[in-house]
Amino acid sequence: MSYLNPVRHITFDAHDPYALAQFWSALTGYALEDSAPEDDEVLITSNQTGVPGLLFLRVPDVKQGKNRVHLDIQPPSGTRDAEVERMVSLGASVIDDRRTEDGLGWVVMTDPEGNEFCVERSAVERGLVEPM
């Protein structure tokens, strides 16, 4: 019997779902599903069975306080530090740098609407995959 991940989507509240979906699409490589800038719901998917999509829903209220749930990003290639720089160039902000002198740790960032996420060492840095 095969396992079916019960998590279908991870959902973000957003003032501009389309713009936020574009940011996360660039960050993750997930495909932007058929949508338009004025849509109230925008989905990006990995196109892999069992991998949750990221769904962005338009809401009127402003984000308040720290997220109770966040994503931990492990870059599949390259380095954590290069990925942090790439994410900043996409519009993310660093809010807490927890990297350590021994190369461990993570960086806490926010997307353009203030949703927190962490960037950990890459799969290459962890020895999980061979460098390209």
Tab-separated table of C-alpha atoms in Angstrom:
chain	number	residue	atom	x	y	z
A	1	MET	CA	0.000	0.000	0.000
A	2	SER	CA	1.394	3.396	-0.929
A	3	TYR	CA	1.358	6.383	1.371
A	4	LEU	CA	-0.674	9.439	0.398
A	5	ASN	CA	0.391	12.627	2.145
A	6	PRO	CA	-2.762	14.021	3.794
A	7	VAL	CA	-1.465	17.614	3.546
A	8	ARG	CA	-2.810	18.938	0.234
A	9	HIS	CA	-1.855	22.624	0.525
A	10	ILE	CA	0.014	24.896	2.861
A	11	THR	CA	-1.988	28.108	2.873
A	12	PHE	CA	-0.792	31.696	3.276
A	13	ASP	CA	-3.010	34.706	3.906
A	14	ALA	CA	-1.988	37.573	1.623
A	15	HIS	CA	-2.910	41.084	0.559
A	16	ASP	CA	-1.664	40.315	-2.964
A	17	PRO	CA	-1.910	36.551	-3.516
A	18	TYR	CA	-0.600	36.696	-7.081
A	19	ALA	CA	2.549	38.680	-6.194
A	20	LEU	CA	3.242	36.504	-3.155
A	21	ALA	CA	2.750	33.344	-5.240
A	22	GLN	CA	5.245	34.682	-7.786
A	23	PHE	CA	7.793	35.250	-4.987
A	24	TRP	CA	7.347	31.725	-3.585
A	25	SER	CA	7.376	30.230	-7.097
A	26	ALA	CA	10.785	31.832	-7.708
A	27	LEU	CA	11.968	30.703	-4.267
A	28	THR	CA	10.835	27.057	-4.575
A	29	GLY	CA	10.758	26.409	-8.310
A	30	TYR	CA	7.086	25.407	-7.979
A	31	ALA	CA	4.903	26.152	-11.009
A	32	LEU	CA	2.384	28.995	-10.875
A	33	GLU	CA	-0.985	27.457	-11.733
A	34	ASP	CA	-3.367	29.183	-14.145
A	35	SER	CA	-4.220	32.474	-12.417
A	36	ALA	CA	-4.364	36.232	-12.858
A	37	PRO	CA	-3.211	39.173	-10.685
A	38	GLU	CA	-6.776	39.944	-9.573
A	39	ASP	CA	-7.535	36.382	-8.386
A	40	ASP	CA	-8.373	35.870	-4.708
A	41	GLU	CA	-6.758	32.407	-4.652
A	42	VAL	CA	-3.466	31.523	-6.330
A	43	LEU	CA	-1.800	28.101	-6.205
A	44	ILE	CA	1.757	26.999	-6.929
A	45	THR	CA	2.627	23.293	-7.170
A	46	SER	CA	5.683	21.087	-7.403
A	47	ASN	CA	3.954	18.792	-9.924
A	48	GLN	CA	5.137	15.815	-7.844
A	49	THR	CA	2.601	13.400	-6.397
A	50	GLY	CA	2.152	13.782	-2.649
A	51	VAL	CA	3.980	17.106	-2.347
A	52	PRO	CA	1.697	19.841	-0.945
A	53	GLY	CA	1.093	22.922	-3.024
A	54	LEU	CA	1.344	26.436	-1.633
A	55	LEU	CA	-1.981	28.269	-1.734
A	56	PHE	CA	-2.240	32.051	-1.332
A	57	LEU	CA	-5.591	33.545	-0.267
A	58	ARG	CA	-6.537	37.224	-0.347
A	59	VAL	CA	-7.403	38.594	3.109
A	60	PRO	CA	-8.105	42.186	4.190
A	61	ASP	CA	-6.378	42.074	7.567
A	62	VAL	CA	-2.717	42.810	8.223
A	63	LYS	CA	-0.385	40.120	9.556
A	64	GLN	CA	0.075	40.543	13.284
A	65	GLY	CA	2.794	38.917	15.351
A	66	LYS	CA	4.983	35.934	14.719
A	67	ASN	CA	3.836	33.011	12.574
A	68	ARG	CA	2.812	29.976	14.610
A	69	VAL	CA	3.888	27.754	11.695
A	70	HIS	CA	6.677	28.398	9.212
A	71	LEU	CA	8.547	26.623	6.423
A	72	ASP	CA	12.169	25.485	6.756
A	73	ILE	CA	13.858	25.760	3.374
A	74	GLN	CA	16.740	23.392	2.532
A	75	PRO	CA	18.258	24.441	-0.800
A	76	PRO	CA	18.701	21.350	-3.005
A	77	SER	CA	22.030	22.608	-4.371
A	78	GLY	CA	24.574	25.354	-3.798
A	79	THR	CA	24.948	26.792	-0.308
A	80	ARG	CA	22.679	28.210	2.356
A	81	ASP	CA	24.490	31.545	2.143
A	82	ALA	CA	24.066	31.819	-1.638
A	83	GLU	CA	20.373	30.940	-1.253
A	84	VAL	CA	19.922	33.666	1.377
A	85	GLU	CA	21.441	36.188	-1.053
A	86	ARG	CA	19.155	34.957	-3.861
A	87	MET	CA	16.087	35.240	-1.638
A	88	VAL	CA	17.008	38.786	-0.621
A	89	SER	CA	17.282	39.657	-4.329
A	90	LEU	CA	13.729	38.288	-4.776
A	91	GLY	CA	12.362	40.564	-2.027
A	92	ALA	CA	12.888	38.567	1.190
A	93	SER	CA	14.360	40.155	4.328
A	94	VAL	CA	16.702	38.721	6.949
A	95	ILE	CA	15.246	39.180	10.443
A	96	ASP	CA	17.524	36.923	12.506
A	97	ASP	CA	20.852	35.347	11.606
A	98	ARG	CA	21.415	32.129	13.549
A	99	ARG	CA	24.418	30.901	11.543
A	100	THR	CA	27.320	29.728	13.692
A	101	GLU	CA	31.081	29.880	13.170
A	102	ASP	CA	31.217	26.125	12.585
A	103	GLY	CA	28.888	26.456	9.539
A	104	LEU	CA	25.750	25.183	11.245
A	105	GLY	CA	22.608	27.179	12.041
A	106	TRP	CA	20.002	28.902	9.922
A	107	VAL	CA	18.747	32.303	8.803
A	108	VAL	CA	15.267	33.534	9.708
A	109	MET	CA	13.735	35.517	6.860
A	110	THR	CA	10.415	37.025	5.834
A	111	ASP	CA	8.708	37.047	2.465
A	112	PRO	CA	7.495	40.380	1.019
A	113	GLU	CA	4.328	40.256	3.203
A	114	GLY	CA	6.159	39.420	6.432
A	115	ASN	CA	5.626	35.642	6.647
A	116	GLU	CA	8.595	34.038	8.392
A	117	PHE	CA	10.614	31.132	7.034
A	118	CYS	CA	14.047	29.700	7.778
A	119	VAL	CA	16.881	28.827	5.425
A	120	GLU	CA	18.963	25.884	6.561
A	121	ARG	CA	22.161	24.403	5.154
A	122	SER	CA	21.715	23.001	1.660
A	123	ALA	CA	21.364	19.327	0.842
A	124	VAL	CA	24.906	19.517	-0.587
A	125	GLU	CA	26.263	21.052	2.629
A	126	ARG	CA	24.551	18.283	4.613
A	127	GLY	CA	26.088	15.608	2.367
A	128	LEU	CA	22.658	14.407	1.212
A	129	VAL	CA	23.417	14.953	-2.494
A	130	GLU	CA	26.569	15.338	-4.559
A	131	PRO	CA	27.545	18.866	-5.702
A	132	MET	CA	26.711	19.566	-9.330
